[in-house]
Amino acid sequence: MTRLAFAACVTACLGGPSSAETDVLHLTPTERAILGQEIRAVLLTVPELLPMDRPAPDAADLYAEAIEDDLARLKTHASALFSPNLPGFGPAGATHTIALFTRDNCPDCTRAETDLRALAKRHDLRVTLLDMEENSALADALQLDIAPSYVFPDQMLRGHIPAIVLERYLED
């Protein structure tokens, strides 16, 4: 409805005897300025054409369904990600768990594992190491396509994350 009203506003601004001769796609700077003034005048006269009092949508609302889907996938695959019997390091009953997906010949993956090993010495952290090719079905199920990827019980992070940032996740 608002778009229809706005279209009517533009049509009214362009209307009149000369509108048949005006190519709105190729206005001169003077014609563009006049059109802008006319549109502004109409919007000031009829402000409900562009409701400005409507709050911007909350980002959490925009992504709520995607977040729910991710959390459901994480719950479904939790044992394949965080079982203490899987290859990795850190105490089996650690407070924090991360599954790290890596690839061969990936410098960022090597750096990620090194960072996590250092963090595991300072925090109660268990890290599961998963090769992306060997665990391709799991990576696909989680929609992971970048190595390294960090999988927490409640979120997934793609690409190398600096140790200082990871430490903040472990402190919260």
Short mmCIF file of N, CA, C and O in Angstrom, two decimals, residues 7-105:
data_model
loop_
_atom_site.label_atom_id
_atom_site.label_comp_id
_atom_site.label_asym_id
_atom_site.label_seq_id
_atom_site.Cartn_x
_atom_site.Cartn_y
_atom_site.Cartn_z
N ALA A 7 4.10 5.56 -5.51
CA ALA A 7 4.02 5.57 -6.98
C ALA A 7 3.04 6.64 -7.44
O ALA A 7 3.29 7.35 -8.42
N ALA A 8 1.94 6.77 -6.73
CA ALA A 8 0.95 7.80 -7.07
C ALA A 8 1.56 9.17 -6.90
O ALA A 8 1.33 10.09 -7.70
N CYS A 9 2.38 9.34 -5.85
CA CYS A 9 3.06 10.61 -5.60
C CYS A 9 3.99 10.97 -6.76
O CYS A 9 3.97 12.09 -7.25
N VAL A 10 4.78 10.02 -7.20
CA VAL A 10 5.69 10.26 -8.31
C VAL A 10 4.92 10.57 -9.58
O VAL A 10 5.26 11.49 -10.32
N THR A 11 3.85 9.83 -9.82
CA THR A 11 3.02 10.07 -11.00
C THR A 11 2.43 11.47 -10.96
O THR A 11 2.42 12.18 -11.98
N ALA A 12 1.99 11.89 -9.78
CA ALA A 12 1.42 13.23 -9.64
C ALA A 12 2.47 14.29 -9.91
O ALA A 12 2.19 15.31 -10.55
N CYS A 13 3.70 14.05 -9.44
CA CYS A 13 4.77 15.01 -9.66
C CYS A 13 5.13 15.12 -11.14
O CYS A 13 5.49 16.18 -11.62
N LEU A 14 5.03 14.01 -11.84
CA LEU A 14 5.40 14.00 -13.25
C LEU A 14 4.23 14.30 -14.17
O LEU A 14 4.41 14.48 -15.37
N GLY A 15 3.05 14.30 -13.60
CA GLY A 15 1.83 14.49 -14.40
C GLY A 15 1.77 15.86 -15.03
O GLY A 15 2.57 16.73 -14.79
N GLY A 16 0.78 16.04 -15.85
CA GLY A 16 0.60 17.32 -16.51
C GLY A 16 0.88 17.20 -17.98
O GLY A 16 1.23 16.14 -18.50
N PRO A 17 0.72 18.29 -18.69
CA PRO A 17 0.86 18.25 -20.15
C PRO A 17 2.23 17.85 -20.63
O PRO A 17 2.36 17.23 -21.67
N SER A 18 3.29 18.14 -19.89
CA SER A 18 4.62 17.83 -20.40
C SER A 18 5.06 16.40 -20.09
O SER A 18 6.11 15.97 -20.53
N SER A 19 4.27 15.64 -19.29
CA SER A 19 4.71 14.30 -18.89
C SER A 19 4.86 13.36 -20.07
O SER A 19 5.68 12.46 -20.04
N ALA A 20 4.12 13.55 -21.10
CA ALA A 20 4.25 12.69 -22.28
C ALA A 20 5.60 12.88 -22.95
O ALA A 20 6.08 12.01 -23.64
N GLU A 21 6.22 14.03 -22.75
CA GLU A 21 7.49 14.34 -23.39
C GLU A 21 8.69 14.08 -22.47
O GLU A 21 9.82 14.18 -22.91
N THR A 22 8.46 13.75 -21.18
CA THR A 22 9.54 13.61 -20.21
C THR A 22 9.96 12.15 -20.08
O THR A 22 9.15 11.30 -19.78
N ASP A 23 11.23 11.89 -20.32
CA ASP A 23 11.80 10.56 -20.11
C ASP A 23 12.43 10.57 -18.73
O ASP A 23 13.51 11.13 -18.52
N VAL A 24 11.73 9.95 -17.74
CA VAL A 24 12.19 10.01 -16.35
C VAL A 24 13.51 9.29 -16.13
O VAL A 24 14.15 9.48 -15.11
N LEU A 25 13.90 8.44 -17.05
CA LEU A 25 15.18 7.76 -16.91
C LEU A 25 16.36 8.62 -17.35
O LEU A 25 17.50 8.30 -17.06
N HIS A 26 16.07 9.70 -18.07
CA HIS A 26 17.14 10.56 -18.58
C HIS A 26 16.83 12.02 -18.27
O HIS A 26 16.73 12.84 -19.18
N LEU A 27 16.70 12.36 -17.00
CA LEU A 27 16.41 13.73 -16.62
C LEU A 27 17.69 14.56 -16.62
O LEU A 27 18.76 14.07 -16.29
N THR A 28 17.53 15.81 -16.96
CA THR A 28 18.65 16.74 -16.85
C THR A 28 18.84 17.05 -15.37
O THR A 28 17.93 16.81 -14.56
N PRO A 29 19.97 17.59 -14.99
CA PRO A 29 20.15 17.95 -13.58
C PRO A 29 19.06 18.90 -13.06
O PRO A 29 18.59 18.77 -11.94
N THR A 30 18.62 19.82 -13.89
CA THR A 30 17.56 20.74 -13.49
C THR A 30 16.25 20.00 -13.29
O THR A 30 15.55 20.21 -12.29
N GLU A 31 15.91 19.10 -14.24
CA GLU A 31 14.67 18.32 -14.10
C GLU A 31 14.72 17.41 -12.88
O GLU A 31 13.74 17.27 -12.16
N ARG A 32 15.89 16.82 -12.61
CA ARG A 32 16.05 15.96 -11.44
C ARG A 32 15.85 16.76 -10.15
O ARG A 32 15.20 16.31 -9.21
N ALA A 33 16.38 17.98 -10.10
CA ALA A 33 16.22 18.84 -8.92
C ALA A 33 14.75 19.20 -8.72
O ALA A 33 14.24 19.18 -7.59
N ILE A 34 14.07 19.53 -9.80
CA ILE A 34 12.64 19.89 -9.71
C ILE A 34 11.84 18.68 -9.22
O ILE A 34 10.98 18.80 -8.34
N LEU A 35 12.12 17.50 -9.78
CA LEU A 35 11.41 16.29 -9.36
C LEU A 35 11.66 16.03 -7.87
O LEU A 35 10.72 15.74 -7.13
N GLY A 36 12.89 16.16 -7.43
CA GLY A 36 13.21 15.96 -6.01
C GLY A 36 12.45 16.92 -5.12
O GLY A 36 11.93 16.53 -4.07
N GLN A 37 12.36 18.18 -5.53
CA GLN A 37 11.62 19.18 -4.75
C GLN A 37 10.14 18.82 -4.69
O GLN A 37 9.50 18.96 -3.64
N GLU A 38 9.57 18.37 -5.81
CA GLU A 38 8.15 18.00 -5.85
C GLU A 38 7.87 16.79 -4.96
O GLU A 38 6.89 16.78 -4.21
N ILE A 39 8.74 15.78 -5.03
CA ILE A 39 8.55 14.58 -4.19
C ILE A 39 8.67 14.97 -2.72
O ILE A 39 7.86 14.55 -1.89
N ARG A 40 9.65 15.80 -2.39
CA ARG A 40 9.82 16.25 -1.01
C ARG A 40 8.58 16.98 -0.52
O ARG A 40 8.09 16.75 0.59
N ALA A 41 8.04 17.86 -1.35
CA ALA A 41 6.84 18.62 -0.97
C ALA A 41 5.66 17.69 -0.70
O ALA A 41 4.93 17.87 0.28
N VAL A 42 5.48 16.68 -1.57
CA VAL A 42 4.38 15.73 -1.36
C VAL A 42 4.59 14.94 -0.08
O VAL A 42 3.66 14.75 0.71
N LEU A 43 5.81 14.47 0.18
CA LEU A 43 6.08 13.69 1.38
C LEU A 43 5.92 14.51 2.66
O LEU A 43 5.49 13.99 3.68
N LEU A 44 6.24 15.79 2.58
CA LEU A 44 6.03 16.65 3.74
C LEU A 44 4.54 16.90 3.97
O LEU A 44 4.08 17.01 5.11
N THR A 45 3.78 16.95 2.90
CA THR A 45 2.33 17.17 3.00
C THR A 45 1.61 15.90 3.44
O THR A 45 0.65 15.96 4.21
N VAL A 46 2.08 14.74 2.97
CA VAL A 46 1.44 13.46 3.28
C VAL A 46 2.51 12.52 3.86
O VAL A 46 2.95 11.57 3.21
N PRO A 47 2.93 12.75 5.11
CA PRO A 47 4.05 11.98 5.68
C PRO A 47 3.76 10.50 5.87
O PRO A 47 4.68 9.69 5.94
N GLU A 48 2.49 10.10 5.91
CA GLU A 48 2.18 8.68 6.10
C GLU A 48 2.58 7.83 4.89
O GLU A 48 2.56 6.60 4.95
N LEU A 49 2.95 8.48 3.79
CA LEU A 49 3.44 7.71 2.63
C LEU A 49 4.71 6.95 2.99
O LEU A 49 4.97 5.88 2.44
N LEU A 50 5.53 7.50 3.87
CA LEU A 50 6.76 6.84 4.32
C LEU A 50 6.75 6.79 5.84
O LEU A 50 7.24 7.70 6.49
N PRO A 51 6.20 5.72 6.41
CA PRO A 51 6.12 5.66 7.88
C PRO A 51 7.51 5.58 8.50
O PRO A 51 8.22 4.61 8.32
N MET A 52 7.90 6.63 9.21
CA MET A 52 9.23 6.69 9.83
C MET A 52 9.20 6.24 11.28
O MET A 52 10.25 6.06 11.88
N ASP A 53 8.01 6.05 11.84
CA ASP A 53 7.93 5.68 13.24
C ASP A 53 8.03 4.18 13.46
O ASP A 53 8.05 3.71 14.57
N ARG A 54 8.12 3.42 12.38
CA ARG A 54 8.24 1.97 12.48
C ARG A 54 9.67 1.62 12.83
O ARG A 54 10.61 2.01 12.13
N PRO A 55 9.88 0.86 13.93
CA PRO A 55 11.26 0.51 14.31
C PRO A 55 11.88 -0.45 13.30
O PRO A 55 11.19 -1.24 12.66
N ALA A 56 13.19 -0.34 13.18
CA ALA A 56 13.92 -1.27 12.31
C ALA A 56 13.80 -2.67 12.90
O ALA A 56 13.78 -2.85 14.11
N PRO A 57 13.70 -3.69 12.04
CA PRO A 57 13.59 -5.06 12.57
C PRO A 57 14.84 -5.45 13.33
O PRO A 57 15.96 -5.07 12.96
N ASP A 58 14.66 -6.19 14.40
CA ASP A 58 15.77 -6.66 15.22
C ASP A 58 16.49 -7.77 14.44
O ASP A 58 15.86 -8.66 13.86
N ALA A 59 17.82 -7.71 14.42
CA ALA A 59 18.60 -8.70 13.68
C ALA A 59 18.29 -10.11 14.16
O ALA A 59 18.24 -11.05 13.37
N ALA A 60 18.06 -10.28 15.46
CA ALA A 60 17.74 -11.61 16.00
C ALA A 60 16.44 -12.12 15.39
O ALA A 60 16.30 -13.31 15.11
N ASP A 61 15.48 -11.23 15.17
CA ASP A 61 14.23 -11.63 14.56
C ASP A 61 14.44 -12.05 13.10
O ASP A 61 13.82 -12.99 12.62
N LEU A 62 15.31 -11.33 12.40
CA LEU A 62 15.55 -11.63 10.99
C LEU A 62 16.16 -13.02 10.82
O LEU A 62 15.91 -13.70 9.84
N TYR A 63 16.98 -13.44 11.77
CA TYR A 63 17.70 -14.70 11.65
C TYR A 63 17.21 -15.77 12.62
O TYR A 63 17.85 -16.81 12.75
N ALA A 64 16.10 -15.53 13.28
CA ALA A 64 15.61 -16.47 14.31
C ALA A 64 15.43 -17.88 13.76
O ALA A 64 15.84 -18.85 14.39
N GLU A 65 14.86 -18.00 12.58
CA GLU A 65 14.62 -19.34 12.01
C GLU A 65 15.94 -20.03 11.68
O GLU A 65 16.12 -21.22 11.96
N ALA A 66 16.89 -19.29 11.10
CA ALA A 66 18.20 -19.88 10.78
C ALA A 66 18.94 -20.29 12.05
O ALA A 66 19.58 -21.35 12.08
N ILE A 67 18.82 -19.49 13.10
CA ILE A 67 19.47 -19.83 14.38
C ILE A 67 18.86 -21.10 14.94
O ILE A 67 19.58 -22.00 15.39
N GLU A 68 17.54 -21.19 14.92
CA GLU A 68 16.86 -22.39 15.41
C GLU A 68 17.29 -23.63 14.63
O GLU A 68 17.52 -24.69 15.20
N ASP A 69 17.41 -23.48 13.30
CA ASP A 69 17.84 -24.60 12.46
C ASP A 69 19.26 -25.03 12.82
O ASP A 69 19.55 -26.23 12.92
N ASP A 70 20.16 -24.06 13.00
CA ASP A 70 21.55 -24.37 13.38
C ASP A 70 21.59 -25.10 14.72
O ASP A 70 22.29 -26.10 14.88
N LEU A 71 20.84 -24.60 15.71
CA LEU A 71 20.84 -25.22 17.03
C LEU A 71 20.28 -26.64 16.98
O LEU A 71 20.80 -27.53 17.65
N ALA A 72 19.27 -26.85 16.14
CA ALA A 72 18.71 -28.21 16.00
C ALA A 72 19.74 -29.15 15.38
O ALA A 72 19.89 -30.29 15.82
N ARG A 73 20.49 -28.67 14.37
CA ARG A 73 21.54 -29.49 13.75
C ARG A 73 22.63 -29.82 14.76
O ARG A 73 23.13 -30.94 14.82
N LEU A 74 23.02 -28.83 15.55
CA LEU A 74 24.06 -29.06 16.56
C LEU A 74 23.60 -30.10 17.58
O LEU A 74 24.38 -30.97 17.98
N LYS A 75 22.36 -30.01 17.99
CA LYS A 75 21.83 -30.98 18.97
C LYS A 75 21.78 -32.38 18.36
O LYS A 75 22.18 -33.35 19.00
N THR A 76 21.34 -32.46 17.11
CA THR A 76 21.24 -33.75 16.43
C THR A 76 22.62 -34.42 16.31
O THR A 76 22.74 -35.64 16.46
N HIS A 77 23.65 -33.65 16.05
CA HIS A 77 24.99 -34.20 15.79
C HIS A 77 25.95 -34.04 16.97
O HIS A 77 27.16 -34.23 16.80
N ALA A 78 25.43 -33.74 18.15
CA ALA A 78 26.29 -33.48 19.31
C ALA A 78 27.24 -34.63 19.61
O ALA A 78 28.43 -34.41 19.87
N SER A 79 26.77 -35.87 19.54
CA SER A 79 27.65 -36.99 19.88
C SER A 79 28.77 -37.16 18.86
O SER A 79 29.87 -37.59 19.20
N ALA A 80 28.52 -36.82 17.60
CA ALA A 80 29.55 -36.91 16.56
C ALA A 80 30.53 -35.74 16.64
O ALA A 80 31.59 -35.78 16.00
N LEU A 81 30.18 -34.73 17.42
CA LEU A 81 31.03 -33.55 17.55
C LEU A 81 31.79 -33.50 18.87
O LEU A 81 32.95 -33.07 18.89
N PHE A 82 31.14 -33.91 19.94
CA PHE A 82 31.70 -33.63 21.26
C PHE A 82 31.94 -34.87 22.14
O PHE A 82 32.29 -34.72 23.30
N SER A 83 31.80 -36.05 21.60
CA SER A 83 32.04 -37.25 22.40
C SER A 83 33.50 -37.27 22.84
O SER A 83 34.41 -37.05 22.03
N PRO A 84 33.75 -37.57 24.12
CA PRO A 84 35.15 -37.61 24.60
C PRO A 84 35.95 -38.75 23.97
O PRO A 84 37.17 -38.76 24.07
N ASN A 85 35.27 -39.69 23.28
CA ASN A 85 35.98 -40.80 22.63
C ASN A 85 36.54 -40.40 21.26
O ASN A 85 37.28 -41.18 20.66
N LEU A 86 36.19 -39.24 20.76
CA LEU A 86 36.67 -38.79 19.45
C LEU A 86 38.10 -38.26 19.57
O LEU A 86 38.53 -37.84 20.65
N PRO A 87 38.85 -38.26 18.46
CA PRO A 87 40.22 -37.73 18.50
C PRO A 87 40.21 -36.26 18.91
O PRO A 87 39.35 -35.50 18.47
N GLY A 88 41.14 -35.90 19.75
CA GLY A 88 41.24 -34.51 20.19
C GLY A 88 42.12 -34.40 21.40
O GLY A 88 42.96 -35.26 21.66
N PHE A 89 41.92 -33.36 22.16
CA PHE A 89 42.74 -33.11 23.34
C PHE A 89 41.93 -32.33 24.38
O PHE A 89 40.92 -31.74 24.06
N GLY A 90 42.41 -32.38 25.60
CA GLY A 90 41.74 -31.74 26.72
C GLY A 90 40.97 -32.77 27.52
O GLY A 90 40.71 -33.88 27.05
N PRO A 91 40.61 -32.45 28.75
CA PRO A 91 39.93 -33.41 29.62
C PRO A 91 38.57 -33.83 29.09
O PRO A 91 37.83 -33.02 28.54
N ALA A 92 38.25 -35.11 29.27
CA ALA A 92 37.00 -35.68 28.76
C ALA A 92 35.77 -34.99 29.31
O ALA A 92 34.79 -34.79 28.61
N GLY A 93 35.77 -34.58 30.54
CA GLY A 93 34.60 -33.95 31.15
C GLY A 93 34.70 -32.44 31.24
O GLY A 93 34.14 -31.83 32.15
N ALA A 94 35.40 -31.82 30.31
CA ALA A 94 35.65 -30.38 30.37
C ALA A 94 34.35 -29.57 30.33
O ALA A 94 33.34 -30.00 29.75
N THR A 95 34.41 -28.41 30.93
CA THR A 95 33.27 -27.48 30.93
C THR A 95 32.96 -26.98 29.53
O THR A 95 31.80 -26.86 29.14
N HIS A 96 33.99 -26.67 28.78
CA HIS A 96 33.84 -26.13 27.42
C HIS A 96 34.25 -27.19 26.40
O HIS A 96 35.24 -27.89 26.59
N THR A 97 33.50 -27.24 25.31
CA THR A 97 33.84 -28.16 24.21
C THR A 97 33.78 -27.43 22.89
O THR A 97 32.90 -26.58 22.68
N ILE A 98 34.71 -27.76 22.03
CA ILE A 98 34.76 -27.21 20.67
C ILE A 98 35.14 -28.35 19.74
O ILE A 98 36.03 -29.14 20.05
N ALA A 99 34.46 -28.43 18.62
CA ALA A 99 34.88 -29.33 17.55
C ALA A 99 35.54 -28.46 16.48
O ALA A 99 34.95 -27.46 16.05
N LEU A 100 36.73 -28.83 16.08
CA LEU A 100 37.47 -28.06 15.08
C LEU A 100 37.55 -28.86 13.79
O LEU A 100 38.12 -29.95 13.76
N PHE A 101 36.96 -28.32 12.73
CA PHE A 101 37.05 -28.93 11.40
C PHE A 101 38.24 -28.33 10.68
O PHE A 101 38.37 -27.10 10.59
N THR A 102 39.11 -29.20 10.16
CA THR A 102 40.32 -28.76 9.47
C THR A 102 40.47 -29.49 8.14
O THR A 102 39.74 -30.44 7.86
N ARG A 103 41.43 -29.05 7.36
CA ARG A 103 41.81 -29.71 6.10
C ARG A 103 43.32 -29.85 6.09
O ARG A 103 44.04 -29.08 6.73
N ASP A 104 43.80 -30.79 5.29
CA ASP A 104 45.25 -30.93 5.08
C ASP A 104 45.77 -29.71 4.34
O ASP A 104 45.04 -29.08 3.56
N ASN A 105 47.03 -29.40 4.56
CA ASN A 105 47.70 -28.30 3.86
C ASN A 105 46.96 -26.97 4.04
O ASN A 105 46.80 -26.21 3.09
#
